[in-house]
Tab-separated table of C-alpha atoms in Angstrom:
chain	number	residue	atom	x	y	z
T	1	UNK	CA	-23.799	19.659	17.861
T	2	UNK	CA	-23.648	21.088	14.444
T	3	UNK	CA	-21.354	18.889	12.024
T	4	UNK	CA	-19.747	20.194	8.645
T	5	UNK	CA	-20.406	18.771	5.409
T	6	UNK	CA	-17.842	17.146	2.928
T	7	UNK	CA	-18.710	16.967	-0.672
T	8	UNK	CA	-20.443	14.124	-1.479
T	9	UNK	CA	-18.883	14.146	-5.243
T	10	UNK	CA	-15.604	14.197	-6.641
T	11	UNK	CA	-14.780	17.666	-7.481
T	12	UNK	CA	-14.639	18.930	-11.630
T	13	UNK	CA	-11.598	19.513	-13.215
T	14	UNK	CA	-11.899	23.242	-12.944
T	15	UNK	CA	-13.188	23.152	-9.496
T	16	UNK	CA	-12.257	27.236	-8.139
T	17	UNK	CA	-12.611	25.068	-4.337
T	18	UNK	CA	-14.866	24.751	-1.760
T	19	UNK	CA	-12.752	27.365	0.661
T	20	UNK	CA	-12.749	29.704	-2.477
T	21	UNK	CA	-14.986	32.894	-2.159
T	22	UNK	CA	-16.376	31.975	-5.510
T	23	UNK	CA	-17.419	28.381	-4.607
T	24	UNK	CA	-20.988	27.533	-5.844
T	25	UNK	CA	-21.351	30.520	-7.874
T	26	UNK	CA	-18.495	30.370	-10.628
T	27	UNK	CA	-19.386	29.500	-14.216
T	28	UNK	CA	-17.267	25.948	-13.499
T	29	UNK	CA	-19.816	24.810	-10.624
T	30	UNK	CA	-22.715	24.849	-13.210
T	31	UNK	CA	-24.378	21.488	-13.234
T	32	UNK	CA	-21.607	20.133	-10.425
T	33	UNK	CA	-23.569	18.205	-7.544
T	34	UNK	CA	-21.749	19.678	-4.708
T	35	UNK	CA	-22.953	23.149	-5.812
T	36	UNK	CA	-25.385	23.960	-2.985
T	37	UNK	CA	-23.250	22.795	-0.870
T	38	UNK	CA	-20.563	25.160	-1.342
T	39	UNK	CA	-22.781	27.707	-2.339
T	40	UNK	CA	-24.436	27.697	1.114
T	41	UNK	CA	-20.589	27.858	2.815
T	42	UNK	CA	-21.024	24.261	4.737
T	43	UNK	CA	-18.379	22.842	2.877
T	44	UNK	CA	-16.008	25.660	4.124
T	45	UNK	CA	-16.663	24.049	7.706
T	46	UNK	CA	-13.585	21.588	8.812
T	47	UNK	CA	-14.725	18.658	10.475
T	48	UNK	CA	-14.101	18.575	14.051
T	49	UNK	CA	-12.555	15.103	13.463
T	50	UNK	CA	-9.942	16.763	11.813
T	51	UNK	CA	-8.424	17.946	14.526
T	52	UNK	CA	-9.227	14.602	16.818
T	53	UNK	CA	-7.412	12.961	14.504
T	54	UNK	CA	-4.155	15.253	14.255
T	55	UNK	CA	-4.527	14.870	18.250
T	56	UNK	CA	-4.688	11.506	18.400
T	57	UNK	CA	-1.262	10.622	15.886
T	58	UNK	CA	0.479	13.561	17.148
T	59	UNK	CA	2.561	10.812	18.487
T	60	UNK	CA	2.929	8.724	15.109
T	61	UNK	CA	6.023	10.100	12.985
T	62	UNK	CA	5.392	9.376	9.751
T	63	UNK	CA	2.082	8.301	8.054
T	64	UNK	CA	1.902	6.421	4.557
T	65	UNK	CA	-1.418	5.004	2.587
T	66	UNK	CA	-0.393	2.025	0.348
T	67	UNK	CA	-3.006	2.688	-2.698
T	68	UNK	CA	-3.560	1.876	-6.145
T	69	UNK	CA	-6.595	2.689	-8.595
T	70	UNK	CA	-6.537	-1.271	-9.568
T	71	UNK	CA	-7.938	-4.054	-7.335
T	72	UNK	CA	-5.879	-7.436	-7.160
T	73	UNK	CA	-2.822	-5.752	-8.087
T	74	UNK	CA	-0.964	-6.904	-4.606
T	75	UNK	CA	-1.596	-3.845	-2.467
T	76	UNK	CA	-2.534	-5.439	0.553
T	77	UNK	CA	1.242	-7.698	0.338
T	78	UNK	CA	2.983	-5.062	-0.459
T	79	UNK	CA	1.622	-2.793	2.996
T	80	UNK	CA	1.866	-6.274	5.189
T	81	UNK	CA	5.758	-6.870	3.629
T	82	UNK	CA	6.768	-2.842	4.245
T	83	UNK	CA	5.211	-3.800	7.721
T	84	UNK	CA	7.421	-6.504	8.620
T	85	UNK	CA	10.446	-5.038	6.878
T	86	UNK	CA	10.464	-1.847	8.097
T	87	UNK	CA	9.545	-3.427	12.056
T	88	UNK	CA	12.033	-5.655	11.216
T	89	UNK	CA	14.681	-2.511	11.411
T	90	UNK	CA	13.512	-2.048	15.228
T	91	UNK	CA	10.785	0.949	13.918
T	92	UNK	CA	7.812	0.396	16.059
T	93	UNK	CA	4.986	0.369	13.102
T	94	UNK	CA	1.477	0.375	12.768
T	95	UNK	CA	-0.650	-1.123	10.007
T	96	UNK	CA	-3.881	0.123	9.679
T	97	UNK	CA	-6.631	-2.125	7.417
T	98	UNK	CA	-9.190	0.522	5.861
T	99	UNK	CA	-10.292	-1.866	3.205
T	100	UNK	CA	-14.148	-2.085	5.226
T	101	UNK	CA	-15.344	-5.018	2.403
T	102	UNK	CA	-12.135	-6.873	2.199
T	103	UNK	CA	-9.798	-6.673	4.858
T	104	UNK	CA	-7.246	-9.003	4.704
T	105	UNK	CA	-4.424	-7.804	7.461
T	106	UNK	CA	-5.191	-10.373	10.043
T	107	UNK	CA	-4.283	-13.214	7.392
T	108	UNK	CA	-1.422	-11.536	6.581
T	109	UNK	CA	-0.072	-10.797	9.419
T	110	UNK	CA	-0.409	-13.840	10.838
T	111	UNK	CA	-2.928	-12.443	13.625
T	112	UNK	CA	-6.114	-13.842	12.530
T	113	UNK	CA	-8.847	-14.927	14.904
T	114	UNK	CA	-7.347	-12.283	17.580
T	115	UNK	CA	-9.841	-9.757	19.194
T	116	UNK	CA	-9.362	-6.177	19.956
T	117	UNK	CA	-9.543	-4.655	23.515
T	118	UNK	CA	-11.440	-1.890	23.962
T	119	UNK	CA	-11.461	0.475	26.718
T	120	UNK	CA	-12.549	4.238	28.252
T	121	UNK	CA	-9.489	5.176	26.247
T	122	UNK	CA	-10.194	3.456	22.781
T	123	UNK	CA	-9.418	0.238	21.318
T	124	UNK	CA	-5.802	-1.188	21.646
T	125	UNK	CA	-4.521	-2.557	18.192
T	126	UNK	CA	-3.311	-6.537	18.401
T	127	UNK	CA	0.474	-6.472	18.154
T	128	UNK	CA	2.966	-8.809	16.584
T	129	UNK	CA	6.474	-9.689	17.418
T	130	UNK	CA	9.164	-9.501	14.926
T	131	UNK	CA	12.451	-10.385	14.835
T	132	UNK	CA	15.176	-7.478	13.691
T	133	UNK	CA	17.434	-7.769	11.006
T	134	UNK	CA	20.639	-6.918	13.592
T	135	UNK	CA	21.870	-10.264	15.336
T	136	UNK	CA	22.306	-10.164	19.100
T	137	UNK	CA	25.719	-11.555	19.917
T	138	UNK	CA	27.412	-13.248	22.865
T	139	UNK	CA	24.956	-15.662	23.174
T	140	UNK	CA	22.251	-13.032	23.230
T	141	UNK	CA	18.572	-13.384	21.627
T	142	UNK	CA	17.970	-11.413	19.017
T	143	UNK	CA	15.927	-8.297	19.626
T	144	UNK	CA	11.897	-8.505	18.260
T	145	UNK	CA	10.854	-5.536	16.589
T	146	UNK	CA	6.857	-4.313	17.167
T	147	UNK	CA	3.728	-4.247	14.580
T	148	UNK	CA	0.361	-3.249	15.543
T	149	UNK	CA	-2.633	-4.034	13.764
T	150	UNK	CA	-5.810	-2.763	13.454
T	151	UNK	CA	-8.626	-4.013	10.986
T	152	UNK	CA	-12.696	-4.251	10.564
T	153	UNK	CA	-11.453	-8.171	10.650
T	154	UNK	CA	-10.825	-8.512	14.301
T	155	UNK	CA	-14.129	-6.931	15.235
T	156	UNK	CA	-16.485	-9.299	13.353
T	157	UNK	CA	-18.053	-12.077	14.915
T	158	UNK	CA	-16.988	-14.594	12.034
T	159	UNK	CA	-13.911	-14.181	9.338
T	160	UNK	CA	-16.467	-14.845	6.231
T	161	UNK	CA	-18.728	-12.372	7.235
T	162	UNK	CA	-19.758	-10.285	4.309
T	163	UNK	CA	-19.376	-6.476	5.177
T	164	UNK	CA	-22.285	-4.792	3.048
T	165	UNK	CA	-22.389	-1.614	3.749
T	166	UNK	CA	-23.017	2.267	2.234
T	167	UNK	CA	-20.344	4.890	2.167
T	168	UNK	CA	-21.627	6.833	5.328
T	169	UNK	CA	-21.306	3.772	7.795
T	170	UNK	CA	-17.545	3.362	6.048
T	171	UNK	CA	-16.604	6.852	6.583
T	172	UNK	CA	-17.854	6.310	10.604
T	173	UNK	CA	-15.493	3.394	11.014
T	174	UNK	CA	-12.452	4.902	9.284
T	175	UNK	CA	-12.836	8.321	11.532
T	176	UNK	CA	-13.533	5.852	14.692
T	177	UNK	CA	-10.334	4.056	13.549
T	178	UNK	CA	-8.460	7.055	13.457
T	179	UNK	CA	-9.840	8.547	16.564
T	180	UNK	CA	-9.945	5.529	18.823
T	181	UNK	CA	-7.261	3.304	18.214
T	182	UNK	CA	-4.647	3.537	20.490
T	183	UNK	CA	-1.498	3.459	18.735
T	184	UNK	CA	0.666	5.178	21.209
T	185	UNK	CA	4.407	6.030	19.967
T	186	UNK	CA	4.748	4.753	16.528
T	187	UNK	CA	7.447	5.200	13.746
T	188	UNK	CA	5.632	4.432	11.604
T	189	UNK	CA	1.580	4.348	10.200
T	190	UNK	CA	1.025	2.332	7.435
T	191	UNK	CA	-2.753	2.467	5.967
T	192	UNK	CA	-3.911	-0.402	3.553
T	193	UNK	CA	-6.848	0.989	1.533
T	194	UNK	CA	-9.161	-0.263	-0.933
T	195	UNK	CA	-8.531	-0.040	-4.703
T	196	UNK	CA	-9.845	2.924	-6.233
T	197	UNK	CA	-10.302	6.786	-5.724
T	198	UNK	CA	-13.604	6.150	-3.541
T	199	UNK	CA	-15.278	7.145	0.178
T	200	UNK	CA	-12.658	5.399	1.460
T	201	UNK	CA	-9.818	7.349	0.912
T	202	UNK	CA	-11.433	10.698	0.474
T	203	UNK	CA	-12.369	10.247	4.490
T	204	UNK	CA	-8.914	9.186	5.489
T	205	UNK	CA	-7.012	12.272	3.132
T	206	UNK	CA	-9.569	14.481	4.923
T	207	UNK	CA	-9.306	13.631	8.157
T	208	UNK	CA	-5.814	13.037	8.125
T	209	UNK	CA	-5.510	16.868	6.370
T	210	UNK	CA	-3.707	18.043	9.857
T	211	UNK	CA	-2.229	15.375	10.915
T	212	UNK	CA	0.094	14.549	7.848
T	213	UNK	CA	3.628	15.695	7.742
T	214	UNK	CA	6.284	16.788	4.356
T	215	UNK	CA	8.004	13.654	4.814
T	216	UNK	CA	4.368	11.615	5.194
T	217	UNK	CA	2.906	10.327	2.310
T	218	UNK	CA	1.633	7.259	-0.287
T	219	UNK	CA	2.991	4.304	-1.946
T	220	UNK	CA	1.222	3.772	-5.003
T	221	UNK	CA	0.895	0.028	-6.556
T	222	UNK	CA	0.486	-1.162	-10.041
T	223	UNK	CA	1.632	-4.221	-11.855
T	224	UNK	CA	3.084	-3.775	-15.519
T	225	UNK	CA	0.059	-4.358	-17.740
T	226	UNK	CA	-1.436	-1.064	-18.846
T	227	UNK	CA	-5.095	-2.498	-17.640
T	228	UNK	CA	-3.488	-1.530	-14.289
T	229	UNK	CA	-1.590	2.080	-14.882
T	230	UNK	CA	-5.121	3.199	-16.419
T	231	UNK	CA	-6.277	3.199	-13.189
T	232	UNK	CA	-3.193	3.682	-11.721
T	233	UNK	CA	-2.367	6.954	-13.424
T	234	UNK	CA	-5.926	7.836	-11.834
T	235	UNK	CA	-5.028	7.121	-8.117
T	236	UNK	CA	-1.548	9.232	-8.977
T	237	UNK	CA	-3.981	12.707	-10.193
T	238	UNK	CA	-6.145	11.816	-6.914
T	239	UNK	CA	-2.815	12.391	-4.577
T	240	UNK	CA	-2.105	15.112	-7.111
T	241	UNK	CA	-5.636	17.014	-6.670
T	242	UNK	CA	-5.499	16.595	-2.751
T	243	UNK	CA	-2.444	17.383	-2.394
T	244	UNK	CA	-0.841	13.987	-1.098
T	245	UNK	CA	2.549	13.206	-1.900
T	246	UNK	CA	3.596	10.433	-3.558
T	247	UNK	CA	6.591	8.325	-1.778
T	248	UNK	CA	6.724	6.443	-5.048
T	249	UNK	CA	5.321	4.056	-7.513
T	250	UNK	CA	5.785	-0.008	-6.929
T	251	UNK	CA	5.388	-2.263	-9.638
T	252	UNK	CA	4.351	-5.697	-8.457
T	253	UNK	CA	4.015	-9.344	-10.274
T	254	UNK	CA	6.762	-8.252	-12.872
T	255	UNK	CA	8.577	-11.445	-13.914
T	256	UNK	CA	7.519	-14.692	-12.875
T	257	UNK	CA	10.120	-16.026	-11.123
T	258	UNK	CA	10.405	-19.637	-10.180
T	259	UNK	CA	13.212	-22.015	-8.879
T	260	UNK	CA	14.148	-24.936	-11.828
T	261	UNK	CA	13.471	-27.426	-9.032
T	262	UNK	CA	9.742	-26.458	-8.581
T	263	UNK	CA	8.803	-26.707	-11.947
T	264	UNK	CA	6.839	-28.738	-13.459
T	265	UNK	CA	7.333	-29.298	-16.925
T	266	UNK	CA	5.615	-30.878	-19.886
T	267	UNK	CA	5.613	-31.631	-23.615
T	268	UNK	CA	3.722	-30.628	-26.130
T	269	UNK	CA	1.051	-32.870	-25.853
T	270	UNK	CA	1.018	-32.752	-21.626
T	271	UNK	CA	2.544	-35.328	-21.000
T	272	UNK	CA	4.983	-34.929	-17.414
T	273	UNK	CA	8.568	-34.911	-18.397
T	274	UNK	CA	9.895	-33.077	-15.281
T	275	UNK	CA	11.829	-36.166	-14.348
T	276	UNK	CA	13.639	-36.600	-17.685
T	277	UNK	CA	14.428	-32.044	-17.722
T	278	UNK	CA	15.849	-32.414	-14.086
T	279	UNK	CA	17.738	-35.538	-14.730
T	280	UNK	CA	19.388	-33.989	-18.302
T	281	UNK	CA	20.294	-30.671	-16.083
T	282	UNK	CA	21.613	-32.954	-13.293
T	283	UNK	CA	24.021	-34.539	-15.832
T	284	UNK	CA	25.211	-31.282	-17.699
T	285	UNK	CA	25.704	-28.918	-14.239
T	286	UNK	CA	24.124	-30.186	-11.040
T	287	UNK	CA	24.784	-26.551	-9.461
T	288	UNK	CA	22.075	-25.667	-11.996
T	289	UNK	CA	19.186	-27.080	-10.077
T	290	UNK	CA	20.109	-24.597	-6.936
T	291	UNK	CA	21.672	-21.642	-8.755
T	292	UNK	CA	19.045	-21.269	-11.632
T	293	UNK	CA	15.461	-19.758	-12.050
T	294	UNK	CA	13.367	-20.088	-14.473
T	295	UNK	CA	12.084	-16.482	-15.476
T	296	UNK	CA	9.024	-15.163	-18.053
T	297	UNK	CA	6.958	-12.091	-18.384
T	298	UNK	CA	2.894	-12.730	-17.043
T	299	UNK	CA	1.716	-9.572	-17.598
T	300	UNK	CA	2.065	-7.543	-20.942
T	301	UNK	CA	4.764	-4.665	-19.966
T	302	UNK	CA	2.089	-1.219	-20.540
T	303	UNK	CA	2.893	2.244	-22.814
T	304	UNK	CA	3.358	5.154	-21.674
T	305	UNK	CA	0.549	7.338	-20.953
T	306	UNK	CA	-1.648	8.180	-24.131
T	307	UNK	CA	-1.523	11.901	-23.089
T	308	UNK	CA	2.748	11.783	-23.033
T	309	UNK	CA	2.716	9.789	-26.608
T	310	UNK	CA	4.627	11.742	-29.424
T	311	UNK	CA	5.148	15.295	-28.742
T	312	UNK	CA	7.971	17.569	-28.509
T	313	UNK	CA	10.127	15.356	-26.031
T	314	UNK	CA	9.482	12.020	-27.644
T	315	UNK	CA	13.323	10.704	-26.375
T	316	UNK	CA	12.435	11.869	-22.470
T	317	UNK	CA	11.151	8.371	-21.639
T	318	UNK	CA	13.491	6.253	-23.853
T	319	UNK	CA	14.201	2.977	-22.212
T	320	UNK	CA	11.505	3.308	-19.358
T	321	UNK	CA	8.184	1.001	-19.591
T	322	UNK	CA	5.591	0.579	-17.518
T	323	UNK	CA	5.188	1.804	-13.805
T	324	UNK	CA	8.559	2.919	-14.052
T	325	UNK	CA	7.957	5.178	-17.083
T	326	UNK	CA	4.544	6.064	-15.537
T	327	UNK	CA	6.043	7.356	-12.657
T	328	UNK	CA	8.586	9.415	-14.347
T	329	UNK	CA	5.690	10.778	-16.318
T	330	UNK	CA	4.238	11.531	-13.022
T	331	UNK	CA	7.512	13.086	-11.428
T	332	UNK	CA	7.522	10.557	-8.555
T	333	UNK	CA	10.083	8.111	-7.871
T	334	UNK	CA	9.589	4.553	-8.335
T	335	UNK	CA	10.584	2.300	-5.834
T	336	UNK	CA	11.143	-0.737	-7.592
T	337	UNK	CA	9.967	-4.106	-8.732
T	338	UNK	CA	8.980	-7.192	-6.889
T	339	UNK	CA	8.908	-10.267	-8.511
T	340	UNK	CA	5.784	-12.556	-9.313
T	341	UNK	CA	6.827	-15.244	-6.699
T	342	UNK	CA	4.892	-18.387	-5.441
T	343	UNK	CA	6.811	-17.971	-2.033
T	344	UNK	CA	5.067	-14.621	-1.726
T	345	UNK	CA	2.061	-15.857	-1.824
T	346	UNK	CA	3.191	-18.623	0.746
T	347	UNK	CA	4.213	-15.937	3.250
T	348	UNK	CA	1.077	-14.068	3.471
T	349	UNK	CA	-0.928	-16.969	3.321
T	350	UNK	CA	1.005	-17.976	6.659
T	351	UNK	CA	1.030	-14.708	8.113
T	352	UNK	CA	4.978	-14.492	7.666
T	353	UNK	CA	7.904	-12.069	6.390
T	354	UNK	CA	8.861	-13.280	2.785
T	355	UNK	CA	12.269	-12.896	4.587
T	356	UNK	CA	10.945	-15.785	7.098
T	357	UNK	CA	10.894	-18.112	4.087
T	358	UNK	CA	14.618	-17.584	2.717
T	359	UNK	CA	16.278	-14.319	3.292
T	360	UNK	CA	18.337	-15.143	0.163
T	361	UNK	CA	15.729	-15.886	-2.362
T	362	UNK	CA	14.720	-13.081	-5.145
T	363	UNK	CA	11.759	-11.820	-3.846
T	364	UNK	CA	12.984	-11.540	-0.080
T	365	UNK	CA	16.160	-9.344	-1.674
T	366	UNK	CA	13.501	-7.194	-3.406
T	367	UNK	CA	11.429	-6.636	-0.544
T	368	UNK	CA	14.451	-5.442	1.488
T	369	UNK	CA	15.587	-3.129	-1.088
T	370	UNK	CA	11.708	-1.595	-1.323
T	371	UNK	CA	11.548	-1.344	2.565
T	372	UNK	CA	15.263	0.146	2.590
T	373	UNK	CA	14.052	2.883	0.007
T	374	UNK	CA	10.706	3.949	2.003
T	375	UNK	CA	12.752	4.046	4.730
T	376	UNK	CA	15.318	6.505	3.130
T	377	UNK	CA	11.846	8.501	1.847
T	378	UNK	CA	10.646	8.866	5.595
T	379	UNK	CA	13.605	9.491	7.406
T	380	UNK	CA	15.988	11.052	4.731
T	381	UNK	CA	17.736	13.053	7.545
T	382	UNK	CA	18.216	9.898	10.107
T	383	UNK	CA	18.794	7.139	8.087
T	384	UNK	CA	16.522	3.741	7.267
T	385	UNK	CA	15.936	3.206	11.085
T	386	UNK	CA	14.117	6.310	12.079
T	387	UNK	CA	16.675	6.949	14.902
């Protein structure tokens, strides 16, 4: 059977469009290498997995990519935390893993070393219990929300495998992922994706084209230093030029964040004095050493964007920095910031809710409040629990 073509390359900034009439033969598609392609009409071909894929999440209500144009910026906690949270409301969710060379969802989940079925009808995701946020009472257990999983992980035949492969045999999996898997009724789609603008998430935006929704969507994730909105801000034009919309912009790792009574301190010359701090605090306020943490900023807060410096407006931004100015320069909202916290790392090292750790602690409050917003941005006409 004859199969369409996609365009190999990222298209120029005065691309007229593949669809357009004009496509290969404008003045702009000089020197472009998708040229013959569109010039010969291929690219004007949809890809029948365009319409498998609508068929096959016509069932799913809402759809979101977690991205960000930065690696090692925290995207793959953020998507496994908005998974537990927003199963944790009683949604039924989905996480999809799409990051082919490092997929990390079975860690975080807590589901690693688990092995997908796979039958006539496709392969069944590996699902996770988790308990809701509403208390069961008269003696009752509490109701367990439900979070399916699906990543390259669970289908190789040992975790450290290395996955080395070229963009074609990537784009197979991610249209075999969303052809195959079966999901059935979900809330909720969440789909963890590399870092970057590359084959990765130009296959899932295309073959997702029909079957995303006004109120579907991406989370975008950056952490404060402008080494990570310069990529950022590039992710945030890619949803721009293919017409994604952007739920909002998270920035992650913003203050450091640590309880008085798990630090370690010492002098100038390294020498421990943690015993001699704690005992000083003890005798001045006790309630000190539980009430107090100990805050600083890691990462260098970024500028705005070069392009938005100066100019006629120069008092539109005043008082915004970082993602949260970047995403006002964008016109998206931002969701929020989520602490640089040791017991994050903790939870998704166990495969746990940060919530699972202390419901009350900083980061676990932040979480909520991110899940309680993307909530509010999927179902702004039923409320946070997708009723």
């Amino acid at each position: 059977r004859r199969r369409s073509m996609a365009l190999d390359h990222p298209q120029p900034e005065n691309c007229v469009g593949p669809q357009s009439e004009e496509a290969g033969k404008a003045s702009a598609c000089e020197g472009c290498p998708n040229q013959k392609v569109c010039a010969s009409g291929a690219a004007k071909e949809e890809d029948p997995a365009v319409a498998q894929v609508a068929e096959q999440l016509a069932s799913v209500k809402r759809k979101v990519l977690v991205l960000s144009g930065k690696g090692g910026v925290g995207k793959s906690t953020v998507a496994s935390q908005l998974a537990f949270g927003l199963a944790s409301r009683g949604l039924r969710v989905g996480l999809l893993d799409i990051d082919i060379c490092g997929p990390s969802a079975p860690l975080m989940l807590g589901v690693r070393g688990e092995a997908v079925h796979s039958s006539a009808s496709g392969w069944s995701p590996v699902w996770v219990s988790v308990p809701t946020d509403a208390q069961a009472g008269d003696g009752d257990e509490a109701e367990e929300g439900e979070l399916g999983v699906m990543s390259i992980g669970f289908l190789l035949p040992d975790a450290d495998d290395a996955v080395i492969w070229r963009g074609p045999r990537k784009n197979g999996l991610i249209k075999q992922f969303l052809t195959d898997v079966e999901w059935g009724s979900l809330d909720v789609l969440l789909i963890d994706t590399p870092p970057g603008t590359s084959d990765e998430h130009i296959s899932a935006v295309q073959y997702m084209k029909r079957a995303l929704g006004e109120h579907d969507g991406a989370v975008v994730v950056s952490t404060p230093q402008e080494a990570s909105m310069a990529d950022v801000r590039k992710e945030l034009n890619f949803c721009k030029k293919t017409s994604l919309r952007v739920l909002g912009v998270v920035e992650n790792m913003a203050p450091l964040a640590v309880p008085l009574q798990h630090v370690r301190a010492v002098d100038t010359v390294g020498v421990d004095v943690t015993a001699r701090l704690l005992a000083a605090v003890r005798a001045a306020d006790p309630a000190l050493l539980n009430e107090c943490l100990l805050e600083t900023i890691v990462f260098p807060t970024g500028a705005g964007s070069p392009a938005n410096a100066g100019g006629s407006t120069p008092g539109r931004y005043a008082g915004l920095a970082g993602p949260e100015r970047m995403a006002a320069e964008f016109g998206v909202p931002f969701l929020g910031k989520l602490p640089l916290d040791p017991a994050v790392g903790r939870a998704c090292d166990a495969g746990q809710a940060i919530a699972a750790l202390g419901a009350h602690g900083r980061a676990a409050v932040a979480v909520r409040a991110l899940c309680d917003r993307v909530a509010r941005a999927l179902f702004p006409d039923v409320g946070a629990d997708g009723g």
